[in-house]
Coordinates of C-alpha atoms and ligand atoms in Angstrom, one line a residue:
X450 CA -24.1 32.9 34.6
X451 CA -23.3 34.5 31.4
X452 CA -24.0 32.8 28.4
X453 CA -22.5 34.2 25.3
X454 CA -25.2 33.2 22.8
X455 CA -23.0 36.0 20.2
X456 CA -20.9 33.4 19.5
X457 CA -21.1 31.6 16.3
X458 CA -21.5 28.1 16.3
X459 CA -20.2 27.2 13.0
X460 CA -18.3 29.0 10.0
X461 CA -19.9 33.1 9.3
X462 CA -22.9 32.9 7.3
X463 CA -21.7 34.0 3.8
X464 CA -18.6 33.2 4.4
X465 CA -17.2 29.8 1.8
X466 CA -14.9 27.7 3.7
X467 CA -11.8 26.7 1.6
X468 CA -12.6 23.1 0.6
X469 CA -9.5 21.1 2.0
X470 CA -6.6 19.8 -0.2
X471 CA -3.5 17.3 0.1
X472 CA -0.1 19.6 0.9
X473 CA 2.7 19.4 -1.9
X474 CA 4.4 16.4 -1.7
X475 CA 8.5 16.9 -0.7
X476 CA 11.2 14.7 -3.3
X477 CA 12.9 12.5 -1.8
X478 CA 16.9 13.7 -2.3
X479 CA 18.4 11.6 -4.6
X480 CA 21.8 10.6 -4.3
X481 CA 24.5 9.3 -7.1
X482 CA 25.8 5.7 -5.1
X483 CA 29.1 6.6 -6.1
X484 CA 28.8 10.5 -4.3
X485 CA 27.1 8.4 -1.3
X486 CA 29.7 5.8 0.6
X487 CA 28.3 3.1 3.1
X488 CA 29.0 5.0 6.7
X489 CA 27.3 8.5 5.2
X490 CA 24.4 6.7 4.3
X491 CA 24.5 5.4 7.8
X492 CA 24.9 8.8 9.2
X493 CA 23.3 11.1 6.7
X494 CA 19.8 8.7 6.1
X495 CA 19.8 5.4 8.0
X496 CA 20.4 6.7 11.8
X497 CA 18.1 10.0 11.1
X498 CA 15.7 8.4 9.9
X499 CA 15.4 10.1 6.3
X500 CA 14.4 8.5 3.3
X501 CA 16.8 8.5 -0.1
X502 CA 17.0 7.4 -3.2
X503 CA 20.2 6.2 -4.5
X504 CA 21.3 6.0 -7.7
X505 CA 23.1 3.3 -9.5
X506 CA 23.4 1.0 -6.1
X507 CA 23.1 -1.9 -8.5
X508 CA 24.3 -1.0 -11.7
X509 CA 26.1 -4.0 -12.2
X510 CA 23.6 -6.9 -11.4
X511 CA 22.4 -9.1 -14.5
X512 CA 19.2 -8.4 -13.5
X513 CA 18.9 -4.7 -14.5
X514 CA 19.5 -6.0 -18.2
X515 CA 17.7 -9.5 -18.3
X516 CA 14.9 -9.0 -16.2
X517 CA 11.4 -7.9 -18.3
X518 CA 8.0 -9.5 -18.6
X519 CA 9.3 -11.9 -21.2
X520 CA 12.2 -13.2 -19.2
X521 CA 9.9 -13.9 -16.3
X522 CA 7.4 -16.0 -18.5
X523 CA 9.4 -17.9 -20.4
X524 CA 12.1 -18.7 -18.2
X525 CA 9.7 -19.1 -15.0
X526 CA 6.4 -19.7 -17.3
X527 CA 5.1 -23.0 -15.5
X528 CA 6.1 -22.1 -12.0
X529 CA 2.8 -21.6 -9.4
X530 CA 4.0 -18.4 -7.8
X531 CA 2.0 -16.2 -4.9
X532 CA 1.3 -13.1 -6.0
X533 CA -0.9 -11.8 -2.5
X534 CA -1.3 -13.8 0.5
X535 CA -4.4 -15.0 -0.7
X536 CA -3.6 -15.7 -4.5
X537 CA -1.4 -18.0 -6.5
X538 CA -0.8 -18.3 -9.9
X539 CA 1.5 -20.1 -13.1
X540 CA 3.7 -17.1 -14.0
X541 CA 2.6 -17.5 -17.4
X542 CA -0.5 -16.2 -16.8
X543 CA 0.6 -13.4 -14.1
X544 CA 2.4 -11.9 -16.6
X545 CA -0.1 -11.9 -19.0
X546 CA -2.3 -10.5 -16.4
X547 CA 0.4 -7.4 -15.4
X548 CA 0.8 -6.9 -19.0
X549 CA -3.4 -6.4 -19.6
X550 CA -3.9 -4.2 -16.0
X551 CA -4.7 -1.1 -17.0
X552 CA -6.0 2.1 -14.7
X553 CA -9.8 0.6 -15.0
X554 CA -9.3 -3.1 -15.1
X555 CA -6.3 -3.4 -12.3
X556 CA -4.5 -6.5 -12.4
X557 CA -2.1 -8.5 -9.9
X558 CA 0.6 -7.4 -7.7
X559 CA 2.8 -9.6 -6.4
X560 CA 4.4 -9.5 -3.5
X561 CA 4.5 -12.8 -1.9
X562 CA 7.5 -14.8 -3.3
X563 CA 10.7 -14.6 -1.6
X564 CA 13.4 -15.5 -3.6
X565 CA 15.5 -17.3 -1.1
X566 CA 12.3 -20.3 -0.9
X567 CA 10.5 -19.9 -4.1
X568 CA 13.1 -18.4 -7.0
X569 CA 16.7 -19.2 -6.1
X570 CA 17.1 -19.5 -9.7
X571 CA 16.9 -15.6 -9.6
X572 CA 19.8 -15.2 -6.8
X573 CA 22.6 -15.5 -9.6
X574 CA 21.1 -11.9 -11.0
X575 CA 21.9 -10.2 -7.9
X576 CA 24.9 -10.4 -7.4
X577 CA 26.9 -8.5 -6.8
X578 CA 25.3 -7.6 -3.2
X579 CA 23.8 -4.1 -3.0
X580 CA 25.5 -2.6 0.0
X581 CA 23.2 -0.5 0.6
X582 CA 20.4 -3.5 1.7
X583 CA 22.9 -5.1 3.5
X584 CA 20.9 -7.1 6.4
X585 CA 23.3 -6.6 9.2
X586 CA 21.6 -7.8 12.4
X587 CA 19.6 -10.3 10.6
X588 CA 22.6 -12.1 9.7
X589 CA 24.1 -12.1 13.0
X590 CA 24.6 -15.8 14.5
X591 CA 23.2 -14.4 17.5
X592 CA 19.9 -14.1 16.0
X593 CA 17.7 -16.5 16.9
X594 CA 16.6 -19.1 14.3
X595 CA 13.5 -17.1 14.1
X596 CA 14.3 -13.8 13.4
X597 CA 18.0 -14.9 11.7
X598 CA 17.6 -13.8 8.0
X599 CA 21.0 -12.6 6.2
X600 CA 18.8 -11.9 3.1
X601 CA 16.9 -9.5 4.5
X602 CA 13.7 -11.1 3.7
X603 CA 14.8 -10.3 0.0
X604 CA 11.3 -10.6 -2.2
X605 CA 10.2 -9.9 -5.6
X606 CA 7.6 -7.2 -6.5
X607 CA 5.8 -7.3 -9.9
X608 CA 2.6 -5.8 -10.8
X609 CA 1.2 -3.7 -14.4
X610 CA -0.4 -0.1 -14.3
X611 CA -3.5 0.8 -12.0
X612 CA -2.1 -2.4 -9.9
X613 CA -0.4 -1.3 -6.0
X614 CA 0.9 -2.3 -3.2
X615 CA -2.4 -3.1 -1.2
X616 CA -2.2 -1.2 1.5
X617 CA 0.2 2.0 3.0
X618 CA 1.5 0.3 5.7
X619 CA 4.8 0.9 7.8
X620 CA 7.0 -2.8 8.2
X621 CA 6.9 -4.1 11.9
X622 CA 9.8 -5.3 14.1
X623 CA 11.4 -1.6 13.3
X624 CA 12.8 -2.9 10.5
X625 CA 14.0 -0.6 7.5
X626 CA 13.4 -1.4 3.7
X627 CA 15.3 -1.2 0.8
X628 CA 13.5 -1.4 -2.6
X629 CA 15.4 -1.2 -5.9
X630 CA 13.7 -0.5 -8.9
X631 CA 14.5 -3.2 -12.0
X632 CA 12.3 -2.8 -14.8
X633 CA 9.6 0.1 -15.5
X634 CA 8.8 3.4 -13.3
X635 CA 7.2 3.2 -9.8
X636 CA 5.6 5.5 -7.8
X637 CA 6.2 5.9 -3.8
X638 CA 4.6 8.3 -1.0
X639 CA 6.0 8.2 2.6
X640 CA 4.8 9.7 5.6
X641 CA 6.9 10.3 8.3
X642 CA 6.4 8.4 11.4
X643 CA 4.6 11.6 13.2
X644 CA 1.9 11.8 10.7
X645 CA 0.9 8.5 11.8
X646 CA -2.0 10.0 13.1
X647 CA -3.5 12.2 10.2
X648 CA -3.2 8.2 8.1
X649 CA -5.8 6.4 9.8
X650 CA -4.5 3.7 11.4
X651 CA -6.1 0.4 11.3
X652 CA -7.7 -0.6 14.5
X653 CA -6.9 -3.8 14.7
X654 CA -3.8 -3.4 12.2
X655 CA -2.0 -0.6 13.4
X656 CA 0.8 -0.5 10.9
X657 CA -1.8 -0.5 8.0
X658 CA -3.8 2.8 7.0
X659 CA -7.5 2.9 5.8
X660 CA -6.7 5.6 3.5
X661 CA -6.6 3.6 -0.1
X662 CA -5.2 6.4 -2.4
X663 CA -2.5 8.2 -0.4
X664 CA -1.5 10.1 -3.7
X665 CA -5.6 11.7 -4.0
X666 CA -7.0 10.4 -0.9
X667 CA -11.0 11.0 -0.9
X668 CA -10.8 14.1 1.9
X669 CA -14.1 13.9 2.6
X670 CA -14.0 10.3 4.3
X671 CA -10.1 11.4 5.4
X672 CA -9.9 15.1 6.4
X673 CA -6.8 14.7 8.5
X674 CA -4.8 13.8 5.5
X675 CA -4.5 17.2 4.4
X676 CA -2.5 18.4 7.5
X677 CA -0.2 15.1 6.2
X678 CA 3.3 15.8 4.8
X679 CA 3.2 13.6 1.5
X680 CA 6.7 12.8 0.6
X681 CA 7.2 11.5 -3.1
X682 CA 9.7 9.3 -5.4
X683 CA 9.4 7.8 -8.7
X684 CA 11.6 5.0 -8.6
X685 CA 13.8 4.4 -11.8
X686 CA 15.3 1.0 -13.1
X687 CA 18.4 0.7 -11.2
X688 CA 17.3 3.0 -7.9
X689 CA 17.0 1.9 -4.7
X690 CA 14.6 3.6 -2.1
X691 CA 15.3 3.2 1.7
X692 CA 12.2 3.3 3.2
X693 CA 13.3 4.2 7.1
X694 CA 11.8 2.5 10.1
X695 CA 8.3 3.7 11.0
X696 CA 7.6 5.5 7.8
X697 CA 4.5 5.0 6.2
X698 CA 4.8 4.0 2.4
X699 CA 2.4 3.2 -1.2
X700 CA 4.1 1.8 -3.9
X701 CA 2.4 2.1 -7.3
X702 CA 3.8 1.3 -11.1
X703 CA 3.6 3.4 -13.4
X704 CA 4.2 1.1 -15.8
X705 CA 4.7 -2.7 -16.0
X706 CA 7.6 -2.4 -12.8
X707 CA 9.7 -5.6 -11.0
X708 CA 11.5 -4.6 -8.7
X709 CA 13.3 -6.2 -5.3
X710 CA 12.7 -5.8 -1.4
X711 CA 14.6 -6.2 1.7
X712 CA 14.7 -5.2 5.5
X713 CA 17.5 -4.0 7.4
X714 CA 18.0 -4.0 11.1
X715 CA 21.5 -2.9 13.0
X716 CA 22.0 -0.2 16.0
X717 CA 19.3 2.4 14.5
X718 CA 16.5 0.5 14.4
X719 CA 17.1 -2.4 17.8
X720 CA 15.8 -1.4 20.1
X721 CA 12.7 -0.6 18.0
X722 CA 12.9 -4.4 17.0
X723 CA 13.9 -6.0 20.4
X724 CA 10.6 -4.2 22.3
X725 CA 8.7 -5.3 19.2
X726 CA 9.5 -8.6 19.2
X727 CA 9.3 -8.6 23.1
X728 CA 6.0 -7.1 23.4
X729 CA 4.1 -10.6 22.8
X730 CA 1.6 -11.4 25.4
X731 CA 2.7 -15.5 25.1
X732 CA 4.5 -17.8 26.9
X733 CA 5.1 -17.1 30.6
X734 CA 6.3 -13.3 32.2
X735 CA 10.0 -14.8 33.2
X736 CA 10.7 -16.6 29.8
X737 CA 9.8 -13.1 28.1
X738 CA 11.9 -11.3 30.8
X739 CA 14.6 -13.8 29.6
X740 CA 13.8 -13.3 26.1
X741 CA 14.4 -9.5 26.5
X742 CA 17.7 -9.7 28.3
X743 CA 18.9 -11.9 25.9
X744 CA 17.8 -9.3 23.1
X745 CA 19.1 -6.6 24.8
X746 CA 22.6 -8.9 26.1
X747 CA 23.1 -9.8 21.9
X748 CA 22.4 -6.3 20.7
X749 CA 25.2 -4.5 23.1
X750 CA 27.3 -7.6 22.4
X751 CA 26.9 -6.6 18.4
X752 CA 27.1 -2.9 19.6
X753 CA 30.5 -3.2 20.7
X754 CA 31.8 -5.9 18.5
X755 CA 31.0 -3.4 15.3
X756 CA 32.4 -0.1 17.1
X757 CA 35.9 -2.4 17.1
X758 CA 35.7 -3.0 13.2
X759 CA 35.2 0.7 13.1
X760 CA 37.9 1.6 15.9
X761 CA 40.9 -0.7 15.3
X762 CA 40.1 -2.5 11.8
X763 CA 43.0 -4.4 11.3
X764 CA 43.0 -5.8 15.2
X765 CA 39.6 -7.2 14.0
X766 CA 40.4 -8.9 11.0
X767 CA 42.9 -10.3 12.7
X768 CA 40.6 -11.9 15.2
X769 CA 37.9 -12.5 12.8
X770 CA 35.3 -12.9 15.7
X771 CA 34.1 -8.7 15.7
X772 CA 33.6 -9.4 12.2
X773 CA 31.7 -12.8 13.2
X774 CA 29.1 -11.8 15.9
X775 CA 27.8 -8.3 13.7
X776 CA 29.6 -7.1 10.4
X777 CA 29.7 -3.8 11.1
X778 CA 29.8 -3.2 7.0
X779 CA 29.1 -5.1 4.1
X780 CA 33.3 -5.8 3.5
X781 CA 32.7 -7.6 7.5
X782 CA 30.5 -10.6 6.4
X783 CA 31.7 -13.6 7.3
X784 CA 31.2 -16.9 5.0
X785 CA 28.2 -17.5 5.1
X786 CA 26.8 -20.0 7.3
X787 CA 25.9 -23.2 7.5
X788 CA 22.8 -22.3 9.4
X789 CA 19.4 -23.2 7.1
X790 CA 17.2 -20.3 6.1
X791 CA 14.0 -20.6 7.4
X792 CA 10.8 -19.6 5.8
X793 CA 8.1 -17.7 8.2
X794 CA 5.8 -14.8 8.1
X795 CA 7.9 -11.6 7.2
X796 CA 7.7 -8.2 8.6
X797 CA 5.7 -6.3 5.6
Ligands
LIG52 O1 5.7 -3.0 -3.8 C1 6.4 -1.7 -3.3 O2 7.4 -1.8 -4.0 C2 6.6 -2.1 -1.4 C3 6.6 -3.0 -0.4 C4 7.0 -2.9 0.4 O3 6.3 -1.8 1.1 C5 6.7 -4.2 1.2 O4 7.0 -5.1 1.5 O5 6.8 -4.1 2.3
LIG53 FE1 6.7 -2.0 3.3

């Protein structure tokens, strides 16, 4: 056997390897709401699973004028809010900590307060509904109670400079997410699902990355990050970012920042949703089969009813039930159901 001893084991002596560096981020496209009808949003971004920033989607929300740190301190100062999974604080103290937050001494970041459950007094500030955050199938009466969330898990996000959403992640259940900035600026880093292999998913929580700072990661610890393509957006008041299913995302305020976040589910992510909610090994195999059968059948029916509304809107309106089974667009949403919104661990 011939052994080739001439091949060098590493870089040739004297050749200096270029240090790894991150790729330049691609800008997430920004489109004005008046140039993006709901159908175009679905076909160009949701169904293609591409991110977009929509400018002015919720321009008429009273929140755009009202919400600032002082509003939360003076109106809700005594209320105890869930800041993170572990931390609860009085709103007044939380707001003070946000205002005192700096890059050197970061303050808390609030991401576990759900408006319907915890701060319903804020809901009138978010009317009229942002059409691009339409929860769609989460609101269908065919959704079992456990997954029925016509509000799309609407939640509050707040933090100051130096703080951040705690982890780069993608949302579970193949959910799409939409985050609307109301006050201040927030920076987003996004990575496509294909880049997941470069993002160091945690072994026991595969939708969480181990990379703590995706904007400037430590490439000696995370060299694969140099092969990933970052997408960047700075969300300003009045802008909504669409984060498609399975897209990794990280967010950090560039100034004191207040926003709201929702999740949405429609035909584009239904199959993934069904696979995820039926994947759990809990329960007997027969029950799991039934569950999968139910969700697949319900999805097919919703699909047909949505098509019905699009193909024969006059007839669908006259018959009422197609829109009631699954509204194809925000305008089709039926009267609020009497079913009670129950709290459960959401998808983040
Ligand atoms: O803080 C943010 O803007 C990101 C929120 C988010 O990704 C989530 O709640 O799943
Ligand atoms: Fe998320």
